mmCIF file of C-alpha atoms in Angstrom:
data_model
loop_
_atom_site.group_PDB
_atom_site.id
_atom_site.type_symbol
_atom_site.label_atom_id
_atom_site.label_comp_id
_atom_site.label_asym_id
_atom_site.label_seq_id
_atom_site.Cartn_x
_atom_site.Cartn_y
_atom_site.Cartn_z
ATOM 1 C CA UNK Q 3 62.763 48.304 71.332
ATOM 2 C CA UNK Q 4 60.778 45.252 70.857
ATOM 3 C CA UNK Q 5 57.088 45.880 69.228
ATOM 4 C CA UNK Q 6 56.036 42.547 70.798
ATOM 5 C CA UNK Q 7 54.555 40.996 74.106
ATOM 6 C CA UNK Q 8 53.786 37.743 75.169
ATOM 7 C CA UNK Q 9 50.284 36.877 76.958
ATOM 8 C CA UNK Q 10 52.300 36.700 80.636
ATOM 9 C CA UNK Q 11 53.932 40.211 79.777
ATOM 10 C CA UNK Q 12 50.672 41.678 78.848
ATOM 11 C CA UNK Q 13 48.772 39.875 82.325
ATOM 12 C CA UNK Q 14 51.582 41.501 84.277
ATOM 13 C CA UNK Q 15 51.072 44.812 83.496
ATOM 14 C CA UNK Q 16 47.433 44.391 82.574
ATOM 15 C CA UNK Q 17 46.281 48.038 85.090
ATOM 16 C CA UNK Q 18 48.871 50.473 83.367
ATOM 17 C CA UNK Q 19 48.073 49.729 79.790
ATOM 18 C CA UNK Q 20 44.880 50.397 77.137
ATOM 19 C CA UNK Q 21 44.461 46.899 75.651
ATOM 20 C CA UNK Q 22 42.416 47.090 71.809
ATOM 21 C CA UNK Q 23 40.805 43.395 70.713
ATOM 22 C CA UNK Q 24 41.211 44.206 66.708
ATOM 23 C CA UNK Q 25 39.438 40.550 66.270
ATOM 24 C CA UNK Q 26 38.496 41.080 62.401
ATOM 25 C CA UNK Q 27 38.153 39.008 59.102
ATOM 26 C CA UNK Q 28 36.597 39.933 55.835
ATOM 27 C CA UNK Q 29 33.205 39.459 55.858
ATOM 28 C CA UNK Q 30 29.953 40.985 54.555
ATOM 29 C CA UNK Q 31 27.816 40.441 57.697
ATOM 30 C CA UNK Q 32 26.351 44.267 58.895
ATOM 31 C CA UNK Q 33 27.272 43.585 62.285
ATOM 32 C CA UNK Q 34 31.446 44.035 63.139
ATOM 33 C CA UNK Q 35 33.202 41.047 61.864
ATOM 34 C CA UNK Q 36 35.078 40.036 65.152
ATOM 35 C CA UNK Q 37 32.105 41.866 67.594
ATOM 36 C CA UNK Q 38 30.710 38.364 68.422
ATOM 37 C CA UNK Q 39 34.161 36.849 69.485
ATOM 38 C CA UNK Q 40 34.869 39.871 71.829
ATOM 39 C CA UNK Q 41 31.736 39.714 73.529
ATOM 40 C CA UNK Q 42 31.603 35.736 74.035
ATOM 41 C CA UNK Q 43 34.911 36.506 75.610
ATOM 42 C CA UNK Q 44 38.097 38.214 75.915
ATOM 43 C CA UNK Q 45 40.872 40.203 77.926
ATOM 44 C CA UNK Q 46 39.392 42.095 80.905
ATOM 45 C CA UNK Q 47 39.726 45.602 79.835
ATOM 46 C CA UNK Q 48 39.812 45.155 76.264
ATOM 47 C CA UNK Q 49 38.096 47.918 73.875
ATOM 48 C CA UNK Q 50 36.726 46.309 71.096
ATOM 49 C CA UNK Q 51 37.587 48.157 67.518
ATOM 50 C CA UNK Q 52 36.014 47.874 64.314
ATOM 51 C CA UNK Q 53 38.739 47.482 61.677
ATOM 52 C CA UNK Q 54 36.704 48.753 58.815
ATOM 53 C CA UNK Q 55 35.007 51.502 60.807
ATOM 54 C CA UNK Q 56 37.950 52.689 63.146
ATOM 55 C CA UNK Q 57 40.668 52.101 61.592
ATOM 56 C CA UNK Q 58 39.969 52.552 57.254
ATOM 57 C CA UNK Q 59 37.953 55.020 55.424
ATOM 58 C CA UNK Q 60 35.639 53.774 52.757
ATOM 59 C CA UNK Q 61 36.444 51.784 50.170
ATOM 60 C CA UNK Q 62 36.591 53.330 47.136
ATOM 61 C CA UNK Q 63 39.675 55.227 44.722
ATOM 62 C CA UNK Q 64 41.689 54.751 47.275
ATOM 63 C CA UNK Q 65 41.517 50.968 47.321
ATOM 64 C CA UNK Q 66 39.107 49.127 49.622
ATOM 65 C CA UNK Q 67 41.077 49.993 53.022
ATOM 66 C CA UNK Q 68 42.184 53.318 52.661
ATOM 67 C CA UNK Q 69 43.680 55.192 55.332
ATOM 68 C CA UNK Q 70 41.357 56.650 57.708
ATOM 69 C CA UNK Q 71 40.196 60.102 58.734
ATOM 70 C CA UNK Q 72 41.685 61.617 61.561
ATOM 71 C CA UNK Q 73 38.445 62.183 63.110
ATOM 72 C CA UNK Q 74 37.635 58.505 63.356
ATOM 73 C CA UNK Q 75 41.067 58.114 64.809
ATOM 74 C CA UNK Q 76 40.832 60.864 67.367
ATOM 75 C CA UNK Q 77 37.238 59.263 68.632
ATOM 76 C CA UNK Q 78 39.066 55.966 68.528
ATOM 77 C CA UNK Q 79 41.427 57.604 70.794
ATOM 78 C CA UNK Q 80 39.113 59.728 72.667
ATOM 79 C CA UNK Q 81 37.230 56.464 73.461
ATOM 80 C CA UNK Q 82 39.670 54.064 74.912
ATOM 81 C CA UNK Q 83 41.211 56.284 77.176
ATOM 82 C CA UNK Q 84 44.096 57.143 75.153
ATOM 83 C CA UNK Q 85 46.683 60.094 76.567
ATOM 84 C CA UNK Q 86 50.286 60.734 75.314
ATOM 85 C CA UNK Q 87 51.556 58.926 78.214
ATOM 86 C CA UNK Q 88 49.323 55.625 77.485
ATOM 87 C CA UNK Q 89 50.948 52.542 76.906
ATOM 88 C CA UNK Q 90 48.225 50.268 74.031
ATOM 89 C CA UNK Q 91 48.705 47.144 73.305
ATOM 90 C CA UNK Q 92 46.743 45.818 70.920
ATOM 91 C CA UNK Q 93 45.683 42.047 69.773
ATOM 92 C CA UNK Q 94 43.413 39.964 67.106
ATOM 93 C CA UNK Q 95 42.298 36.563 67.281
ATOM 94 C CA UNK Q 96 45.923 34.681 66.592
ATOM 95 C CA UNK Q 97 48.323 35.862 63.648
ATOM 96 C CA UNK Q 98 47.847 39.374 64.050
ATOM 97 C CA UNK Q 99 47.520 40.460 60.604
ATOM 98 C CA UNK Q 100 44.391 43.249 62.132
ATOM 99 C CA UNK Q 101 46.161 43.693 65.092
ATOM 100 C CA UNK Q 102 49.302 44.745 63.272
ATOM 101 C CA UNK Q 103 46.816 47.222 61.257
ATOM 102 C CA UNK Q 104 46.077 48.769 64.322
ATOM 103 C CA UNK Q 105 49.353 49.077 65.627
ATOM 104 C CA UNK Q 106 50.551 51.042 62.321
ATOM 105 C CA UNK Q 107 47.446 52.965 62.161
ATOM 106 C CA UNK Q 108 47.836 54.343 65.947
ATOM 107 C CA UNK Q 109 51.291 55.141 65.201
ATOM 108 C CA UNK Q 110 50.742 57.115 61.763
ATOM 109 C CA UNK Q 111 48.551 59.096 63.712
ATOM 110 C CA UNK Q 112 50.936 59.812 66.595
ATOM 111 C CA UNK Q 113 50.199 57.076 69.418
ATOM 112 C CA UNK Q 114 53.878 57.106 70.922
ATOM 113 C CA UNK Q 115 53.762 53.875 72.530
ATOM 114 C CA UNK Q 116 52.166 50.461 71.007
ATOM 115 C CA UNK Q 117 52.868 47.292 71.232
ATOM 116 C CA UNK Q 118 51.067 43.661 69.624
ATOM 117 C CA UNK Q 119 49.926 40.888 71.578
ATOM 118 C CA UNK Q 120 52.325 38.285 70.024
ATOM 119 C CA UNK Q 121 49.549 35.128 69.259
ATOM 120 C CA UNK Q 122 46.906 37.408 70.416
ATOM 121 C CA UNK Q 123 43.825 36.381 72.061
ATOM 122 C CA UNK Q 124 44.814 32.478 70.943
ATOM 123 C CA UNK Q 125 48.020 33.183 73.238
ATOM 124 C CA UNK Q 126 45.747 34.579 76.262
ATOM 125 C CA UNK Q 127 43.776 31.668 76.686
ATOM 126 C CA UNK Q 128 46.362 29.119 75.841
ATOM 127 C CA UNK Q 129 48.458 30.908 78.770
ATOM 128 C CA UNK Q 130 45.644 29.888 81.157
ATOM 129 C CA UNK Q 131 44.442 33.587 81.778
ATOM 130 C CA UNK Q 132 41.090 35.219 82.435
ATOM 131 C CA UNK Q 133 38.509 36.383 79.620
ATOM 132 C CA UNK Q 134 35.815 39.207 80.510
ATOM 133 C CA UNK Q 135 32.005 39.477 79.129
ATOM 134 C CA UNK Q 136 32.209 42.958 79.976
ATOM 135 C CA UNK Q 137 32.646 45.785 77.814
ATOM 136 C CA UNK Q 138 34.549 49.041 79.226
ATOM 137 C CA UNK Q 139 32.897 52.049 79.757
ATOM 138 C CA UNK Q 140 34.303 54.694 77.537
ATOM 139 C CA UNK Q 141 37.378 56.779 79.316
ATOM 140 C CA UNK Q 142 37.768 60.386 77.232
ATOM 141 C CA UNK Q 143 41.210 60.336 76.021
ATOM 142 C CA UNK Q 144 42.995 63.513 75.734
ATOM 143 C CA UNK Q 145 45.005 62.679 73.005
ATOM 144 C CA UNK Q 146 45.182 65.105 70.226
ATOM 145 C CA UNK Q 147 46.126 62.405 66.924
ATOM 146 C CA UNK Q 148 48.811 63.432 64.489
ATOM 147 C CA UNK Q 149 48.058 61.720 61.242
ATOM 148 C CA UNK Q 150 51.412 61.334 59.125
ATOM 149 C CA UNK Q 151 53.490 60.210 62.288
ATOM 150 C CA UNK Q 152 54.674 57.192 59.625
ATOM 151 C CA UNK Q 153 55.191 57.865 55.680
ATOM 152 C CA UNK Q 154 53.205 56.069 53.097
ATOM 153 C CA UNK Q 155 53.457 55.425 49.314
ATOM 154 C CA UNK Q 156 51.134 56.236 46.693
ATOM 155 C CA UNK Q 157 51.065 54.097 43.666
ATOM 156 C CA UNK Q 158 54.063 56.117 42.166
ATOM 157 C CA UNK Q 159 56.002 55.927 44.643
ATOM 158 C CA UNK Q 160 55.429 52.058 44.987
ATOM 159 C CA UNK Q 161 56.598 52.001 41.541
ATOM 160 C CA UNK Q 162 59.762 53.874 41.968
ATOM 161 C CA UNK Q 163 60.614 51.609 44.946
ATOM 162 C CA UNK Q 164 59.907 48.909 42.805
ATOM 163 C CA UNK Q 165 62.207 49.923 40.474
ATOM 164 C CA UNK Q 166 64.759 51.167 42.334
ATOM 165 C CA UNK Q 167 64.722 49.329 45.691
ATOM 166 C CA UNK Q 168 62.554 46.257 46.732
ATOM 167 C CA UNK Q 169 58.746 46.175 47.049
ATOM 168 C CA UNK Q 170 57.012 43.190 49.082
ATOM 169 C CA UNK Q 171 53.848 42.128 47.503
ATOM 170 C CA UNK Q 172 52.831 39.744 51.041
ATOM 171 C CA UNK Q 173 50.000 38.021 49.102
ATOM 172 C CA UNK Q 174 49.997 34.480 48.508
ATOM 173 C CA UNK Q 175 51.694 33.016 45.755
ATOM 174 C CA UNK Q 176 48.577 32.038 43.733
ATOM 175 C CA UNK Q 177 47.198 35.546 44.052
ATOM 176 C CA UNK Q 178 50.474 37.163 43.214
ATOM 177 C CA UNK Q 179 51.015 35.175 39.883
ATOM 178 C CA UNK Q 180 47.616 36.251 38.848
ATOM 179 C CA UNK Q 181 46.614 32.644 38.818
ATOM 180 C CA UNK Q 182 43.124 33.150 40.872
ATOM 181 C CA UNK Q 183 41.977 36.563 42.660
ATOM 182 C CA UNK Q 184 39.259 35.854 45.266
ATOM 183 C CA UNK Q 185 38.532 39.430 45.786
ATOM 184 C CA UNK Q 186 39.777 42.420 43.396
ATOM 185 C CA UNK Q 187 38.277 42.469 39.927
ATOM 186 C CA UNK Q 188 41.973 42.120 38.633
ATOM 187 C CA UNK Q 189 44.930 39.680 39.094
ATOM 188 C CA UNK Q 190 48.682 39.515 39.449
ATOM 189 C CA UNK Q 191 51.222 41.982 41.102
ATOM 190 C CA UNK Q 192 52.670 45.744 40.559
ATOM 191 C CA UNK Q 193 56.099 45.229 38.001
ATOM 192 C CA UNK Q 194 58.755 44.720 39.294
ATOM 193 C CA UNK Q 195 57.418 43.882 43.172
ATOM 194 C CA UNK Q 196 58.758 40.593 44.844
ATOM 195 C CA UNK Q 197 56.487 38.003 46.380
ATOM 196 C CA UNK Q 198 57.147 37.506 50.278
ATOM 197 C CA UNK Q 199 53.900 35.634 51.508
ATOM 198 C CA UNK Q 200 52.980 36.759 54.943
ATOM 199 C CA UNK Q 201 52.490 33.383 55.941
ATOM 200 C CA UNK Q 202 55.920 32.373 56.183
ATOM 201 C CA UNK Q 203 56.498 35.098 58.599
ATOM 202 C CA UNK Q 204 54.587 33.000 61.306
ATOM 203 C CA UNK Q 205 55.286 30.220 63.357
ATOM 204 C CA UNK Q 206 52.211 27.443 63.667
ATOM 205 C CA UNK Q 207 50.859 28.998 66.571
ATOM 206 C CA UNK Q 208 50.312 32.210 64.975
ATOM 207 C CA UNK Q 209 53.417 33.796 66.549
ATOM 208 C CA UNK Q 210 56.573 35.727 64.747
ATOM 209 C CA UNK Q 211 58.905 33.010 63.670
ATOM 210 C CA UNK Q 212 62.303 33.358 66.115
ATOM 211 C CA UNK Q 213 64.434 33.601 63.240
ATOM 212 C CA UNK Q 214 63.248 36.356 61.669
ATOM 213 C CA UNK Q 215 66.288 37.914 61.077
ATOM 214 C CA UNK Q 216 67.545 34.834 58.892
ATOM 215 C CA UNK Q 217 63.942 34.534 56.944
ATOM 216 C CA UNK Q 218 64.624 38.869 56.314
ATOM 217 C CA UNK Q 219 67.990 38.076 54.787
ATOM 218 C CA UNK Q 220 66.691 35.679 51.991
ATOM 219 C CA UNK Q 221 63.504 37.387 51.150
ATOM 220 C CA UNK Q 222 66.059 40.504 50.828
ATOM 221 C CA UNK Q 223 68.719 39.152 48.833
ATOM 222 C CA UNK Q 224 69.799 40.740 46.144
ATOM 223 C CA UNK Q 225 67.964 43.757 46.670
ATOM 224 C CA UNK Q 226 69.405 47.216 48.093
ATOM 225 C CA UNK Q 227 67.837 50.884 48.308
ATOM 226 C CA UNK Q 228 64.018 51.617 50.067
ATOM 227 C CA UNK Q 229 61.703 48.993 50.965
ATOM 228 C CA UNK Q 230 58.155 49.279 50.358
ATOM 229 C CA UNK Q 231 55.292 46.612 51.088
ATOM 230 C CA UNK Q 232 51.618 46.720 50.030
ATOM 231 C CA UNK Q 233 48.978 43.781 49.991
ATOM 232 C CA UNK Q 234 45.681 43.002 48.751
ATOM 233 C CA UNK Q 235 44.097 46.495 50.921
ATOM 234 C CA UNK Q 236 46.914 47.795 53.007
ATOM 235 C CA UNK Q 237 45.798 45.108 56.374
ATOM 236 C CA UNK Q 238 48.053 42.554 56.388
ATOM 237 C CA UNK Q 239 50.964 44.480 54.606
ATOM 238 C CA UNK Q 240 51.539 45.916 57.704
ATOM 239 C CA UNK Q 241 52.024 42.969 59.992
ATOM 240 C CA UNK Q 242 55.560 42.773 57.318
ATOM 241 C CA UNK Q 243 55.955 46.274 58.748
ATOM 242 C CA UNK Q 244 55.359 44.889 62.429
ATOM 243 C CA UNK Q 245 57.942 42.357 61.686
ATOM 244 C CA UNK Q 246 60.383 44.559 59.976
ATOM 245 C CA UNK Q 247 60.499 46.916 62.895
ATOM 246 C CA UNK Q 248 61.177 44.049 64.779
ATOM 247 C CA UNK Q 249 64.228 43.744 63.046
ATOM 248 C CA UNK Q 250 65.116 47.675 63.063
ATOM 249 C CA UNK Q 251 64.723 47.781 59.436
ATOM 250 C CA UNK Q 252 62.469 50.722 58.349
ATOM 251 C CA UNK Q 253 59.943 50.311 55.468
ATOM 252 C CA UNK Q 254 57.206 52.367 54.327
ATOM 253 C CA UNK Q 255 53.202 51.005 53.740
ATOM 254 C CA UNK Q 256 51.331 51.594 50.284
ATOM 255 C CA UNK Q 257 47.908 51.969 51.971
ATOM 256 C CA UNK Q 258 45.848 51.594 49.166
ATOM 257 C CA UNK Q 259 47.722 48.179 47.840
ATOM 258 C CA UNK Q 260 46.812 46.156 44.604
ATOM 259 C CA UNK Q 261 43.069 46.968 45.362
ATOM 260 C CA UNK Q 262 43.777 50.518 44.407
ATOM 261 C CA UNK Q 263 46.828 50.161 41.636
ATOM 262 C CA UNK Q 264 43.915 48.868 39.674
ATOM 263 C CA UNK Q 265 42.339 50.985 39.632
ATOM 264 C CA UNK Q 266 43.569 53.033 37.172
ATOM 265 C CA UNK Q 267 43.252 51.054 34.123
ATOM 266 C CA UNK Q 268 46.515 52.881 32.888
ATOM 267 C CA UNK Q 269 48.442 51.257 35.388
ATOM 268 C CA UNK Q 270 50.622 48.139 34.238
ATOM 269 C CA UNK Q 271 49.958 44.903 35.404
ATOM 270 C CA UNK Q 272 52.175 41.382 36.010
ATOM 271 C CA UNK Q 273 51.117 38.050 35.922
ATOM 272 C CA UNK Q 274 53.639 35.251 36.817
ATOM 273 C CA UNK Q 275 55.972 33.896 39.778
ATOM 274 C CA UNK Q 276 58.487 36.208 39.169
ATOM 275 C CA UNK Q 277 58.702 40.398 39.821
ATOM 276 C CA UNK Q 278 58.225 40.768 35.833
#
C-alpha cells in the first residue's frame, strides 16, 4: 500500500477524505509557525494543525519534540472530524518533513488510514487547483486514539540498534560530524549511528525521489538486523520512516532524537564523518 498521493489524486477524492495542512518550520514567533500560510491560502477543507501544540508535548527531558499526550491527540482527532472509517491525508508546505510527523503521529495513536500529500501544498498549486481562505468548522470526531499503534526507541534502545543493527542519524552532514550545531547545546551523533541526510531522499521539487528503492540499498549496505532512525527532535526522522514504508521496510522512530541523548551528560558522544 502506497503512503503517498499526488495533488490530482488528492483533488479527486477531495469530499471523502479529512485533509490536515501541517505547514510548520522552527520558529520562535508566539503565533503557529505555518498559521499565516494556511490562512493566506490553501486546500478547501484543510484543518490547520499546530505541530508543536498538536502533535509534541513540551520540550523538555524528553528532547524538544517529545511525543505527545493522548489527550492532545484525541482533541486533534475529535476536531477534524476524525472516525475509524476516515481516510486523512495530510500535507506541509513542499518536502513534507511536518507532514510526515503527522502522518506517524496519527498512526502511533491508532488513525488506520493516512496518507501524505507527495510535494504538498507546493504540488496543489503547481497542479493548477483551488486554495480556500476559509477555515472548517470543527466536525466532533468519534475516534477513540490508541497511543502505541507504532513502537518507539528510547535512548537505549537506539543504542542497541546502533550496535547491533543500523541507526539513521537524517541530519545533515555538518551537524552530524559535530562540525556546527545550530540548535542543541551539543554536537555530533549517537556511536555507532550512520549518517543518511534527509535531503537526498527528495527530488528538487520536494517530492520522494522515484528510485528510492536503489538510494535504500546503498544507505543500507553493509548493515543487517533492526533499523532505527532519530534526528535533531524526532520531526523530520520520520519522513525516513514515510519513505521506508514506502519501500515495505519497517523501522522504528527514537522520538526524543539527539536533542534528548544529550541530555544525559553520561551519555557518549561522536564527532566525525564516520559512525565512530
Amino acid at each position: 500500500m502506497t503512503h503517498l498521493l499526488r495533488a490530482e489524486q488528492l483533488a479527486a477524492e477531495i469530499e471523502d477524505v479529512v485533509v490536515l495542512d501541517v505547514r510548520w518550520a522552527l520558529s520562535t514567533a508566539n503565533t503557529p509557525a505555518g498559521r499565516a500560510d494556511y490562512d493566506a491560502g490553501h486546500v478547501p477543507g484543510a484543518f490547520f494543525v499546530d505541530l508543536d501544540a498538536e502533535l509534541a508535548g513540551p520540550a523538555g527531558d524528553g528532547g524538544r519534540h517529545p511525543l505527545p499526550a493522548p489527550e492532545v491527540v484525541q482533541g486533534l482527532v475529535r476536531r477534524a472530524g476524525i472516525t475509524e472509517h476516515s481516510r486523512v491525508v495530510v500535507l506541509d508546505a513542499r518536502e513534507s518533513y511536518a507532514a510526515a510527523r503527522a502522518w506517524w503521529v496519527l498512526r502511533w495513536a491508532g488513525v488506520p488510514d493516512v496518507r501524505v500529500l507527495d510535494g504538498g501544498h507546493a504540488a496543489w498549486v503547481a497542479a493548477g487547483l483551488p486554495v480556500s481562505t476559509a477555515a472548517p468548522a470543527d466536525r466532533h470526531g468519534d475516534m477513540v486514539v490508541r497511543p502505541g499503534a507504532l513502537p518507539t526507541l528510547d535512548a537505549e534502545a537506539a543504542a542497541a540498534v546502533a550496535r547491533d543493527g543500523l541507526l539513521l542519524d537524517v541530519r545533515a552532514p555538518e551537524r552530524y560530524a559535530g562540525e556546527t550545531e545550530p540548535i542543541d547545546p551539543v554536537a555530533g551523533h549517537v556511536p555507532g549511528a550512520v549518517n543518511s541526510p534527509t535531503a537526498a531522499w527528495l527530488t528538487a521539487d520536494g517530492t520522494f525521489r522515484r528510485d528510492l528503492a536503489e538510494h535504500w540499498a546503498a544507505v543500507r549496505a553493509g548493515h543487517d538486523g533492526p533499523v532505527g532512525v532519530y534526528c535533531g527532535s524526532g520531526v523530520t526522522a520520520a519522513h525516513h520512516l514515510l519513505a521506508l514504508a514506502e519501500l515495505g521496510v519497517d523501522a522504528t522512530l527514537y522520538p526524543g532524537s539527539w536533542s534528548e541523548w544529550i541530555r544525559d551528560p553520561e551519555r557518549p558522544v561522536a564527532t566525525g564523518h564516520s559512525p565512530g
